[in-house]
mmCIF file of C-alpha atoms and ligand atoms in Angstrom:
data_model
loop_
_atom_site.group_PDB
_atom_site.id
_atom_site.type_symbol
_atom_site.label_atom_id
_atom_site.label_comp_id
_atom_site.label_asym_id
_atom_site.label_seq_id
_atom_site.Cartn_x
_atom_site.Cartn_y
_atom_site.Cartn_z
ATOM 1 C CA MET A 390 21.766 2.141 3.985
ATOM 2 C CA GLU A 391 22.157 4.007 0.767
ATOM 3 C CA LEU A 392 25.113 2.977 -1.352
ATOM 4 C CA ASN A 393 26.484 5.303 -4.077
ATOM 5 C CA LYS A 394 26.858 2.715 -6.832
ATOM 6 C CA GLU A 395 29.433 4.858 -8.610
ATOM 7 C CA LYS A 396 31.709 4.706 -5.716
ATOM 8 C CA ILE A 397 31.471 1.069 -5.104
ATOM 9 C CA THR A 398 34.364 -1.149 -5.801
ATOM 10 C CA LEU A 399 33.559 -4.867 -5.726
ATOM 11 C CA ILE A 400 36.400 -6.603 -3.873
ATOM 12 C CA ALA A 401 35.674 -10.356 -4.435
ATOM 13 C CA ASP A 402 37.953 -12.983 -2.870
ATOM 14 C CA CYS A 403 40.061 -10.221 -1.396
ATOM 15 C CA GLU A 404 42.499 -10.862 1.380
ATOM 16 C CA VAL A 405 42.514 -8.430 4.311
ATOM 17 C CA THR A 406 45.593 -8.092 6.404
ATOM 18 C CA ASP A 407 46.647 -5.589 8.952
ATOM 19 C CA LYS A 408 46.351 -1.910 7.891
ATOM 20 C CA SER A 409 44.101 -2.668 4.881
ATOM 21 C CA LYS A 410 41.873 -0.029 3.640
ATOM 22 C CA THR A 411 38.461 -0.550 2.049
ATOM 23 C CA ALA A 412 36.974 2.881 2.898
ATOM 24 C CA GLY A 413 34.781 4.790 0.528
ATOM 25 C CA GLY A 414 31.903 2.372 -0.032
ATOM 26 C CA ALA A 415 33.720 -0.761 -0.901
ATOM 27 C CA VAL A 416 31.584 -3.944 -1.166
ATOM 28 C CA VAL A 417 33.354 -6.977 0.182
ATOM 29 C CA ARG A 418 32.103 -10.417 -0.677
ATOM 30 C CA THR A 419 33.310 -13.962 -0.140
ATOM 31 C CA SER A 420 36.478 -12.710 1.420
ATOM 32 C CA LYS A 421 39.194 -14.124 3.526
ATOM 33 C CA PHE A 422 40.044 -12.286 6.668
ATOM 34 C CA CYS A 423 43.144 -13.012 8.801
ATOM 35 C CA ALA A 424 42.483 -14.027 12.406
ATOM 36 C CA ASP A 425 43.549 -10.774 13.818
ATOM 37 C CA ILE A 426 43.006 -7.517 12.021
ATOM 38 C CA SER A 427 44.469 -4.279 13.504
ATOM 39 C CA GLU A 428 44.224 -0.642 12.528
ATOM 40 C CA CYS A 429 42.226 -1.238 9.385
ATOM 41 C CA ASP A 430 40.007 1.392 7.828
ATOM 42 C CA PHE A 431 36.754 -0.063 6.650
ATOM 43 C CA GLU A 432 34.695 3.078 7.169
ATOM 44 C CA GLY A 433 31.464 3.099 5.086
ATOM 45 C CA SER A 434 32.129 -0.431 3.692
ATOM 46 C CA CYS A 435 29.590 -3.042 3.012
ATOM 47 C CA PHE A 436 30.077 -6.725 3.787
ATOM 48 C CA VAL A 437 27.780 -9.212 2.104
ATOM 49 C CA GLN A 438 27.679 -12.997 2.673
ATOM 50 C CA THR A 439 31.054 -12.958 4.136
ATOM 51 C CA ASN A 440 32.822 -14.857 6.861
ATOM 52 C CA LEU A 441 34.350 -12.460 9.313
ATOM 53 C CA CYS A 442 35.125 -14.679 12.220
ATOM 54 C CA ALA A 443 38.080 -12.436 13.047
ATOM 55 C CA THR A 444 39.122 -10.087 15.710
ATOM 56 C CA PHE A 445 39.144 -6.401 14.743
ATOM 57 C CA LYS A 446 41.349 -4.202 16.846
ATOM 58 C CA CYS A 447 41.640 -0.455 16.658
ATOM 59 C CA SER A 448 39.813 -0.487 13.385
ATOM 60 C CA ASP A 449 37.345 1.958 11.860
ATOM 61 C CA MET A 450 34.140 0.208 10.974
ATOM 62 C CA SER A 451 31.808 3.157 11.448
ATOM 63 C CA GLY A 452 28.856 3.332 9.054
ATOM 64 C CA ASP A 453 29.495 -0.113 7.703
ATOM 65 C CA TYR A 454 26.643 -2.299 6.405
ATOM 66 C CA PHE A 455 26.792 -6.102 7.184
ATOM 67 C CA GLU A 456 24.308 -8.463 5.510
ATOM 68 C CA GLU A 457 24.118 -12.235 5.953
ATOM 69 C CA VAL A 458 27.589 -12.013 7.342
ATOM 70 C CA ASP A 459 29.035 -14.694 9.770
ATOM 71 C CA LEU A 460 30.458 -12.704 12.652
ATOM 72 C CA SER A 461 30.041 -15.693 15.121
ATOM 73 C CA GLY A 462 32.732 -15.582 17.698
ATOM 74 C CA ALA A 463 34.147 -12.452 16.254
ATOM 75 C CA GLY A 464 35.753 -9.769 18.402
ATOM 76 C CA PHE A 465 35.837 -5.948 18.148
ATOM 77 C CA GLU A 466 38.276 -4.267 20.428
ATOM 78 C CA ARG A 467 38.763 -0.460 20.772
ATOM 79 C CA SER A 468 37.097 -0.118 17.437
ATOM 80 C CA ASP A 469 34.643 2.430 16.020
ATOM 81 C CA VAL A 470 31.559 0.620 15.015
ATOM 82 C CA SER A 471 29.185 3.586 15.359
ATOM 83 C CA GLY A 472 26.319 3.864 12.926
ATOM 84 C CA ALA A 473 26.879 0.410 11.532
ATOM 85 C CA GLU A 474 23.894 -1.650 10.320
ATOM 86 C CA PHE A 475 23.622 -5.368 10.878
ATOM 87 C CA ASN A 476 21.073 -7.273 8.853
ATOM 88 C CA GLU A 477 20.575 -10.985 9.344
ATOM 89 C CA VAL A 478 24.076 -11.370 10.799
ATOM 90 C CA ASN A 479 25.202 -14.145 12.942
ATOM 91 C CA LEU A 480 26.741 -12.387 15.945
ATOM 92 C CA SER A 481 26.485 -15.355 18.315
ATOM 93 C CA GLY A 482 29.402 -15.329 20.773
ATOM 94 C CA ALA A 483 30.784 -12.145 19.340
ATOM 95 C CA ALA A 484 32.634 -10.053 21.959
ATOM 96 C CA ILE A 485 32.716 -6.193 21.768
ATOM 97 C CA ILE A 486 35.165 -4.604 23.999
ATOM 98 C CA ASP A 487 35.763 -1.021 24.661
ATOM 99 C CA SER A 488 34.332 -0.072 21.248
ATOM 100 C CA ASP A 489 31.939 2.693 20.000
ATOM 101 C CA MET A 490 28.630 1.051 19.219
ATOM 102 C CA SER A 491 26.540 4.282 19.242
ATOM 103 C CA GLY A 492 23.723 4.409 16.765
ATOM 104 C CA ILE A 493 24.088 0.865 15.517
ATOM 105 C CA GLU A 494 21.091 -0.903 13.945
ATOM 106 C CA ILE A 495 20.443 -4.544 14.339
ATOM 107 C CA SER A 496 17.710 -6.499 12.658
ATOM 108 C CA GLY A 497 17.138 -10.250 12.241
ATOM 109 C CA CYS A 498 20.435 -11.171 13.802
ATOM 110 C CA LYS A 499 21.571 -14.130 16.018
ATOM 111 C CA LEU A 500 22.757 -12.639 19.333
ATOM 112 C CA ASP A 501 23.000 -15.728 21.570
ATOM 113 C CA GLY A 502 26.163 -15.356 23.722
ATOM 114 C CA MET A 503 27.092 -12.033 22.247
ATOM 115 C CA THR A 504 28.604 -9.654 24.945
ATOM 116 C CA ILE A 505 29.389 -6.008 25.174
ATOM 117 C CA ASP A 506 32.137 -5.209 27.653
ATOM 118 C CA GLY A 507 31.408 -8.521 29.362
ATOM 119 C CA PHE A 508 27.593 -8.015 29.512
ATOM 120 C CA ASN A 509 25.252 -10.482 27.707
ATOM 121 C CA VAL A 510 23.515 -8.555 24.998
ATOM 122 C CA ARG A 511 20.162 -10.537 25.340
ATOM 123 C CA GLU A 512 19.950 -9.673 28.941
ATOM 124 C CA LEU A 513 20.914 -6.021 28.344
ATOM 125 C CA ILE A 514 18.045 -5.828 25.730
ATOM 126 C CA GLU A 515 15.484 -7.407 28.166
ATOM 127 C CA PHE A 516 16.672 -5.013 30.935
ATOM 128 C CA TYR A 517 16.331 -2.049 28.651
ATOM 129 C CA LYS A 518 13.006 -3.046 27.180
ATOM 130 C CA LYS A 519 11.503 -3.501 30.791
ATOM 131 C CA ASN A 520 12.824 -0.211 32.099
ATOM 132 C CA HIS A 521 12.192 1.675 28.871
ATOM 133 C CA LYS A 522 8.524 0.558 28.935
ATOM 134 C CA GLU A 523 8.083 1.299 32.681
ATOM 135 C CA ASN A 524 9.580 4.695 32.115
ATOM 136 C CA PHE A 525 7.192 5.521 29.297
ATOM 137 C CA ASP A 526 4.261 3.943 31.135
ATOM 138 C CA MET A 527 5.014 6.065 34.169
ATOM 139 C CA LYS A 528 5.547 9.100 32.109
ATOM 140 C CA LYS A 529 2.261 8.459 30.269
ATOM 141 C CA ASN A 530 0.564 8.968 33.719
ATOM 142 C CA VAL A 531 2.330 12.237 34.360
ATOM 143 C CA ARG A 532 2.048 13.505 30.836
ATOM 144 C CA LYS A 533 -1.033 15.473 30.061
ATOM 145 C CA ALA A 534 -3.569 13.587 27.876
ATOM 146 C CA VAL A 535 -4.998 16.164 25.434
ATOM 147 C CA ILE A 536 -8.053 15.771 23.274
ATOM 148 C CA ALA A 537 -8.405 18.661 20.799
ATOM 149 C CA GLY A 538 -11.256 19.098 18.405
ATOM 150 C CA ASN A 539 -10.346 20.677 15.074
ATOM 151 C CA TRP A 540 -13.567 22.118 13.796
ATOM 152 C CA LYS A 541 -11.884 23.132 10.492
ATOM 153 C CA MET A 542 -14.241 25.506 8.426
ATOM 154 C CA ASN A 543 -17.353 24.470 10.114
ATOM 155 C CA LYS A 544 -20.116 26.171 12.222
ATOM 156 C CA THR A 545 -21.543 29.657 12.262
ATOM 157 C CA ARG A 546 -21.481 31.467 15.693
ATOM 158 C CA PRO A 547 -24.953 30.267 16.764
ATOM 159 C CA GLU A 548 -24.054 26.729 15.637
ATOM 160 C CA ALA A 549 -20.763 26.898 17.529
ATOM 161 C CA LYS A 550 -22.549 28.203 20.669
ATOM 162 C CA ALA A 551 -25.062 25.290 20.486
ATOM 163 C CA LEU A 552 -22.309 22.709 20.093
ATOM 164 C CA LEU A 553 -20.325 24.066 22.976
ATOM 165 C CA GLU A 554 -23.356 24.239 25.232
ATOM 166 C CA GLU A 555 -24.109 20.591 24.510
ATOM 167 C CA LEU A 556 -20.453 19.703 25.100
ATOM 168 C CA LYS A 557 -20.303 21.650 28.336
ATOM 169 C CA GLY A 558 -23.278 19.649 29.666
ATOM 170 C CA LYS A 559 -21.269 16.375 29.162
ATOM 171 C CA VAL A 560 -17.723 17.412 30.040
ATOM 172 C CA SER A 561 -17.875 18.675 33.583
ATOM 173 C CA ASP A 562 -14.805 17.014 35.073
ATOM 174 C CA PRO A 563 -12.672 15.423 32.285
ATOM 175 C CA GLY A 564 -9.757 13.427 33.223
ATOM 176 C CA CYS A 565 -7.716 15.032 30.397
ATOM 177 C CA GLU A 566 -7.357 18.527 28.834
ATOM 178 C CA VAL A 567 -10.095 19.395 26.318
ATOM 179 C CA ILE A 568 -9.633 21.915 23.549
ATOM 180 C CA ALA A 569 -11.961 23.230 20.872
ATOM 181 C CA CYS A 570 -9.952 24.625 17.925
ATOM 182 C CA VAL A 571 -12.519 26.706 16.217
ATOM 183 C CA PRO A 572 -12.500 29.061 13.221
ATOM 184 C CA PHE A 573 -11.338 32.660 13.896
ATOM 185 C CA THR A 574 -14.906 33.975 13.642
ATOM 186 C CA ASN A 575 -15.941 31.622 16.446
ATOM 187 C CA LEU A 576 -13.180 32.407 18.883
ATOM 188 C CA GLU A 577 -14.938 35.039 20.846
ATOM 189 C CA THR A 578 -18.148 33.000 21.018
ATOM 190 C CA ALA A 579 -16.200 29.972 22.165
ATOM 191 C CA ILE A 580 -14.242 31.952 24.802
ATOM 192 C CA GLU A 581 -17.505 33.267 26.198
ATOM 193 C CA ALA A 582 -19.329 29.910 26.074
ATOM 194 C CA THR A 583 -16.506 27.932 27.867
ATOM 195 C CA LYS A 584 -15.816 30.415 30.596
ATOM 196 C CA GLY A 585 -15.688 28.568 33.958
ATOM 197 C CA THR A 586 -15.516 25.257 32.239
ATOM 198 C CA PRO A 587 -12.529 22.935 31.725
ATOM 199 C CA ILE A 588 -12.807 23.370 27.984
ATOM 200 C CA LYS A 589 -9.950 25.440 26.426
ATOM 201 C CA VAL A 590 -9.996 27.350 23.188
ATOM 202 C CA GLY A 591 -7.567 27.095 20.325
ATOM 203 C CA ALA A 592 -7.198 28.786 16.990
ATOM 204 C CA GLN A 593 -6.409 26.823 13.762
ATOM 205 C CA ASN A 594 -3.463 28.958 12.627
ATOM 206 C CA CYS A 595 -1.552 32.134 13.217
ATOM 207 C CA HIS A 596 0.878 34.276 11.309
ATOM 208 C CA PHE A 597 4.544 34.638 12.216
ATOM 209 C CA GLU A 598 4.791 38.370 11.989
ATOM 210 C CA LYS A 599 3.496 40.502 14.814
ATOM 211 C CA SER A 600 1.546 42.861 12.507
ATOM 212 C CA GLY A 601 1.791 44.471 9.122
ATOM 213 C CA ALA A 602 0.701 44.012 5.506
ATOM 214 C CA PHE A 603 -0.500 40.378 5.613
ATOM 215 C CA THR A 604 -3.988 40.533 4.329
ATOM 216 C CA GLY A 605 -6.218 37.779 5.720
ATOM 217 C CA GLU A 606 -3.742 36.738 8.376
ATOM 218 C CA ILE A 607 -4.064 36.780 12.216
ATOM 219 C CA SER A 608 -1.096 37.282 14.457
ATOM 220 C CA ALA A 609 -0.284 35.306 17.666
ATOM 221 C CA ASP A 610 -0.576 38.454 19.791
ATOM 222 C CA MET A 611 -4.131 39.003 18.428
ATOM 223 C CA LEU A 612 -5.076 35.561 19.660
ATOM 224 C CA VAL A 613 -3.509 35.885 23.044
ATOM 225 C CA GLU A 614 -5.148 39.254 23.509
ATOM 226 C CA MET A 615 -8.542 37.473 23.098
ATOM 227 C CA GLY A 616 -7.742 34.774 25.535
ATOM 228 C CA VAL A 617 -6.876 31.914 23.170
ATOM 229 C CA GLU A 618 -4.464 29.435 24.688
ATOM 230 C CA TYR A 619 -3.759 26.994 21.863
ATOM 231 C CA VAL A 620 -3.065 27.074 18.126
ATOM 232 C CA VAL A 621 -2.967 24.292 15.552
ATOM 233 C CA LEU A 622 0.031 24.808 13.172
ATOM 234 C CA GLY A 623 1.187 22.883 10.145
ATOM 235 C CA HIS A 624 -2.088 21.024 9.672
ATOM 236 C CA SER A 625 -1.782 18.941 6.499
ATOM 237 C CA GLU A 626 -4.751 20.847 4.976
ATOM 238 C CA ARG A 627 -2.719 24.114 5.339
ATOM 239 C CA ARG A 628 0.365 22.341 3.837
ATOM 240 C CA GLN A 629 -1.627 20.867 0.937
ATOM 241 C CA TYR A 630 -3.963 23.732 0.040
ATOM 242 C CA PHE A 631 -2.299 26.881 1.298
ATOM 243 C CA GLY A 632 1.340 26.319 0.622
ATOM 244 C CA GLU A 633 2.473 25.873 4.137
ATOM 245 C CA THR A 634 6.098 24.498 4.380
ATOM 246 C CA ASP A 635 8.163 23.276 7.288
ATOM 247 C CA GLU A 636 9.900 26.666 7.152
ATOM 248 C CA THR A 637 6.635 28.628 7.609
ATOM 249 C CA VAL A 638 5.447 26.129 10.225
ATOM 250 C CA ASN A 639 8.787 26.668 12.153
ATOM 251 C CA LYS A 640 8.353 30.482 11.947
ATOM 252 C CA ARG A 641 4.740 30.284 13.165
ATOM 253 C CA THR A 642 5.660 27.894 15.918
ATOM 254 C CA ARG A 643 8.325 30.216 17.288
ATOM 255 C CA ALA A 644 6.019 33.201 16.966
ATOM 256 C CA ALA A 645 3.266 31.421 18.731
ATOM 257 C CA LEU A 646 5.660 30.433 21.536
ATOM 258 C CA ALA A 647 7.040 33.984 21.865
ATOM 259 C CA ALA A 648 3.519 35.289 22.172
ATOM 260 C CA GLY A 649 2.686 32.748 24.951
ATOM 261 C CA LEU A 650 0.477 30.413 22.816
ATOM 262 C CA LYS A 651 0.782 26.558 23.160
ATOM 263 C CA PRO A 652 1.226 25.221 19.645
ATOM 264 C CA ILE A 653 -0.196 21.865 18.407
ATOM 265 C CA VAL A 654 2.265 21.112 15.581
ATOM 266 C CA CYS A 655 0.990 18.663 13.039
ATOM 267 C CA VAL A 656 3.303 16.248 11.297
ATOM 268 C CA GLY A 657 2.600 13.188 9.103
ATOM 269 C CA GLU A 658 3.408 11.228 6.006
ATOM 270 C CA LEU A 659 1.533 11.092 2.675
ATOM 271 C CA LEU A 660 0.269 7.690 1.610
ATOM 272 C CA TRP A 661 2.921 7.175 -1.082
ATOM 273 C CA GLU A 662 5.621 8.123 1.374
ATOM 274 C CA ARG A 663 4.398 5.373 3.713
ATOM 275 C CA GLU A 664 4.239 3.061 0.660
ATOM 276 C CA CYS A 665 7.815 3.906 -0.251
ATOM 277 C CA ASN A 666 8.845 3.078 3.393
ATOM 278 C CA ILE A 667 10.181 6.559 4.198
ATOM 279 C CA THR A 668 7.676 7.493 7.036
ATOM 280 C CA GLU A 669 10.416 7.808 9.561
ATOM 281 C CA GLU A 670 12.599 10.016 7.323
ATOM 282 C CA VAL A 671 9.608 12.201 6.560
ATOM 283 C CA ILE A 672 8.671 12.576 10.237
ATOM 284 C CA ALA A 673 12.256 13.106 11.475
ATOM 285 C CA ARG A 674 12.689 15.808 8.821
ATOM 286 C CA GLN A 675 9.567 17.554 9.766
ATOM 287 C CA ILE A 676 10.354 17.421 13.518
ATOM 288 C CA LYS A 677 13.843 18.769 12.984
ATOM 289 C CA LEU A 678 12.631 21.581 10.713
ATOM 290 C CA ASP A 679 9.357 22.601 12.464
ATOM 291 C CA PHE A 680 11.079 22.825 15.800
ATOM 292 C CA TYR A 681 14.340 24.403 14.560
ATOM 293 C CA ALA A 682 15.600 26.835 17.100
ATOM 294 C CA VAL A 683 12.886 25.837 19.572
ATOM 295 C CA SER A 684 14.421 25.280 23.043
ATOM 296 C CA ALA A 685 13.799 22.264 25.252
ATOM 297 C CA GLU A 686 11.805 24.527 27.637
ATOM 298 C CA GLU A 687 9.643 25.717 24.779
ATOM 299 C CA LEU A 688 9.236 22.246 23.331
ATOM 300 C CA LYS A 689 7.646 21.230 26.621
ATOM 301 C CA LYS A 690 4.875 23.735 25.987
ATOM 302 C CA CYS A 691 4.102 22.178 22.606
ATOM 303 C CA ILE A 692 1.864 19.344 21.615
ATOM 304 C CA ILE A 693 2.762 17.276 18.568
ATOM 305 C CA ALA A 694 0.016 15.747 16.547
ATOM 306 C CA TYR A 695 1.002 12.756 14.465
ATOM 307 C CA GLU A 696 -1.464 12.979 11.591
ATOM 308 C CA PRO A 697 -0.894 10.493 8.681
ATOM 309 C CA VAL A 698 -2.223 12.518 5.741
ATOM 310 C CA TRP A 699 -3.886 9.430 4.313
ATOM 311 C CA ALA A 700 -6.020 9.033 7.395
ATOM 312 C CA ILE A 701 -7.258 12.657 7.652
ATOM 313 C CA GLY A 702 -10.923 12.968 6.757
ATOM 314 C CA THR A 703 -10.808 9.733 4.878
ATOM 315 C CA GLY A 704 -12.402 7.398 7.428
ATOM 316 C CA LYS A 705 -9.221 5.321 7.030
ATOM 317 C CA THR A 706 -7.596 5.256 10.473
ATOM 318 C CA ALA A 707 -4.057 4.025 11.201
ATOM 319 C CA THR A 708 -3.978 0.928 13.360
ATOM 320 C CA ALA A 709 -3.235 1.498 16.944
ATOM 321 C CA ASP A 710 0.150 -0.218 16.335
ATOM 322 C CA GLN A 711 0.974 2.047 13.436
ATOM 323 C CA ALA A 712 0.079 5.038 15.521
ATOM 324 C CA GLU A 713 2.129 3.838 18.447
ATOM 325 C CA GLU A 714 5.098 3.064 16.129
ATOM 326 C CA VAL A 715 5.226 6.581 14.761
ATOM 327 C CA CYS A 716 4.470 8.358 18.061
ATOM 328 C CA ALA A 717 7.313 6.352 19.691
ATOM 329 C CA PHE A 718 9.534 7.266 16.767
ATOM 330 C CA ILE A 719 8.644 10.932 17.292
ATOM 331 C CA ARG A 720 9.529 10.690 20.960
ATOM 332 C CA ALA A 721 12.811 8.895 20.226
ATOM 333 C CA THR A 722 13.666 11.721 17.615
ATOM 334 C CA LEU A 723 12.969 14.332 20.210
ATOM 335 C CA ALA A 724 15.062 12.395 22.827
ATOM 336 C CA LYS A 725 18.004 12.614 20.335
ATOM 337 C CA LEU A 726 17.465 16.337 19.742
ATOM 338 C CA TYR A 727 16.492 17.490 23.236
ATOM 339 C CA GLY A 728 17.345 14.677 25.659
ATOM 340 C CA ALA A 729 14.978 12.107 27.354
ATOM 341 C CA ASP A 730 13.492 14.525 29.895
ATOM 342 C CA ALA A 731 12.075 16.892 27.361
ATOM 343 C CA ALA A 732 11.008 14.084 25.010
ATOM 344 C CA GLU A 733 9.117 12.265 27.841
ATOM 345 C CA ALA A 734 7.302 15.403 28.927
ATOM 346 C CA VAL A 735 5.785 16.222 25.422
ATOM 347 C CA THR A 736 2.220 15.243 24.705
ATOM 348 C CA ILE A 737 2.037 13.459 21.379
ATOM 349 C CA GLN A 738 -1.397 13.041 19.833
ATOM 350 C CA TYR A 739 -2.711 10.858 17.068
ATOM 351 C CA GLY A 740 -5.048 12.391 14.504
ATOM 352 C CA GLY A 741 -6.764 10.882 11.506
ATOM 353 C CA SER A 742 -10.296 9.514 11.495
ATOM 354 C CA MET A 743 -10.195 9.038 15.235
ATOM 355 C CA ASN A 744 -13.856 8.446 16.404
ATOM 356 C CA ALA A 745 -15.970 7.147 19.275
ATOM 357 C CA GLY A 746 -15.406 3.549 18.100
ATOM 358 C CA ASN A 747 -11.674 3.394 17.659
ATOM 359 C CA ALA A 748 -10.462 5.968 20.227
ATOM 360 C CA GLU A 749 -10.024 3.698 23.193
ATOM 361 C CA GLU A 750 -7.673 1.375 21.358
ATOM 362 C CA LEU A 751 -5.622 4.139 19.858
ATOM 363 C CA LEU A 752 -5.410 5.988 23.213
ATOM 364 C CA SER A 753 -4.436 2.826 25.125
ATOM 365 C CA LYS A 754 -0.933 2.923 23.406
ATOM 366 C CA VAL A 755 1.866 4.098 25.622
ATOM 367 C CA ASN A 756 3.115 6.912 23.316
ATOM 368 C CA VAL A 757 -0.225 8.087 22.210
ATOM 369 C CA ASP A 758 -1.166 10.743 24.695
ATOM 370 C CA GLY A 759 -4.249 12.145 23.108
ATOM 371 C CA GLY A 760 -5.993 12.865 19.874
ATOM 372 C CA LEU A 761 -6.543 15.642 17.262
ATOM 373 C CA ILE A 762 -10.087 15.052 16.141
ATOM 374 C CA GLY A 763 -11.657 16.517 13.067
ATOM 375 C CA GLY A 764 -15.049 15.159 11.994
ATOM 376 C CA ALA A 765 -15.952 13.491 15.290
ATOM 377 C CA SER A 766 -15.385 16.732 17.233
ATOM 378 C CA LEU A 767 -18.433 18.238 15.554
ATOM 379 C CA LYS A 768 -20.848 15.867 17.438
ATOM 380 C CA ALA A 769 -20.851 16.416 21.198
ATOM 381 C CA ALA A 770 -21.667 12.826 22.110
ATOM 382 C CA ASP A 771 -18.816 11.288 19.992
ATOM 383 C CA PHE A 772 -16.338 13.846 21.185
ATOM 384 C CA ASN A 773 -17.314 13.193 24.692
ATOM 385 C CA THR A 774 -16.819 9.400 24.182
ATOM 386 C CA ILE A 775 -13.275 10.131 22.907
ATOM 387 C CA ILE A 776 -12.529 12.340 26.020
ATOM 388 C CA GLU A 777 -13.752 9.414 28.219
ATOM 389 C CA ALA A 778 -11.516 6.949 26.351
ATOM 390 C CA ALA A 779 -8.505 9.401 26.950
ATOM 391 C CA THR A 780 -9.336 9.464 30.530
ATOM 392 C CA LYS A 781 -9.117 5.595 30.780
ATOM 393 C CA GLY A 782 -5.799 5.983 28.886
HETATM 394 C C1 PEP B 1095 -7.865 16.719 11.633
HETATM 395 O O1 PEP B 1095 -8.477 17.621 10.977
HETATM 396 O O2 PEP B 1095 -6.859 16.947 12.206
HETATM 397 C C2 PEP B 1095 -8.338 15.370 11.591
HETATM 398 C C3 PEP B 1095 -7.649 14.400 12.159
HETATM 399 O O3 PEP B 1095 -9.521 15.206 10.898
HETATM 400 P P1 PEP B 1095 -10.401 13.808 10.882
HETATM 401 O O4 PEP B 1095 -10.548 13.392 12.332
HETATM 402 O O5 PEP B 1095 -11.704 14.253 10.282
HETATM 403 O O6 PEP B 1095 -9.715 12.792 10.113
#
């Protein structure tokens, strides 16, 4: 939680009684709380190393932050605790009744004997974990695994034809969707070469306007007219070298969808953003902006590629656990924005130095439904090994 230091009042050794107010970012330490506290406004407060073994009734504790607080045996009744954060808090034996607990975050807390509306919290968590995992496992089987090669600025037309001919010989009946995202100049060659095969063709960008004075750009309609099915949008190389922003990625995504293309939208954090521990903020922001005004039905036609920028073309791959963590976070973010059904239907790929050696482990993860492959897609044998790994899932 971020605290606005200027707004903080440190209330040490304060005594809180009925109808007290500490709203507005108060920090409460070493305080005394009477056994029954009703109708108090603690919204946005921060409790540190405090003993709060009290019963809070009809109180507003929304957005509060609790750290190293003793709430053992405490009670919350008909109170608003939404969005509160509990860090290393002793909640053993605490009883929550008829209170709003939406969006709370709990880390490193003691939960033994804690109940919510009479249900034991540990049992609820176990039940949720089991069902949640089964749900996603099941959905993984029904979600389409998609392996897409991003050729970037590589291959002349004869070279493209040769690579696709070699790939065709290997990929006759893949257990996943296979896409070759080739340079614009190779699209026609690729469409011709892959006719009658399971390999689909994608472009690496498209403009958001239908036509006009946009020198050097290609519209979504032009791609569709050629027979192109997919388009990569928001690749980090476009963001880094060609000034692509979340706003233009959003416009391109909407234009691609309107034209009937299936966008592969790339998101991912920079190395220093990961080091600053803001990966989730960066990803959530990109998802919200890149898919602004995209409907749930349209979202289901999109693929999202999680591509940590530090892993692209560097040979430095995210670990399978790191990839899973962020792909699961993307799905959870989509679930908040679009509901669980849409979120569970979306294919989420990992991209960033995925190769024949590491693909199987990355693709075994429940929320990693496929891969966007740069370097390794330029070698038919390596790309085919990745396709086989996706088939095993
Ligand atoms: C990419 O271009 O999207 C990519 C992941 O590249 P590489 O596999 O070479 O890291």
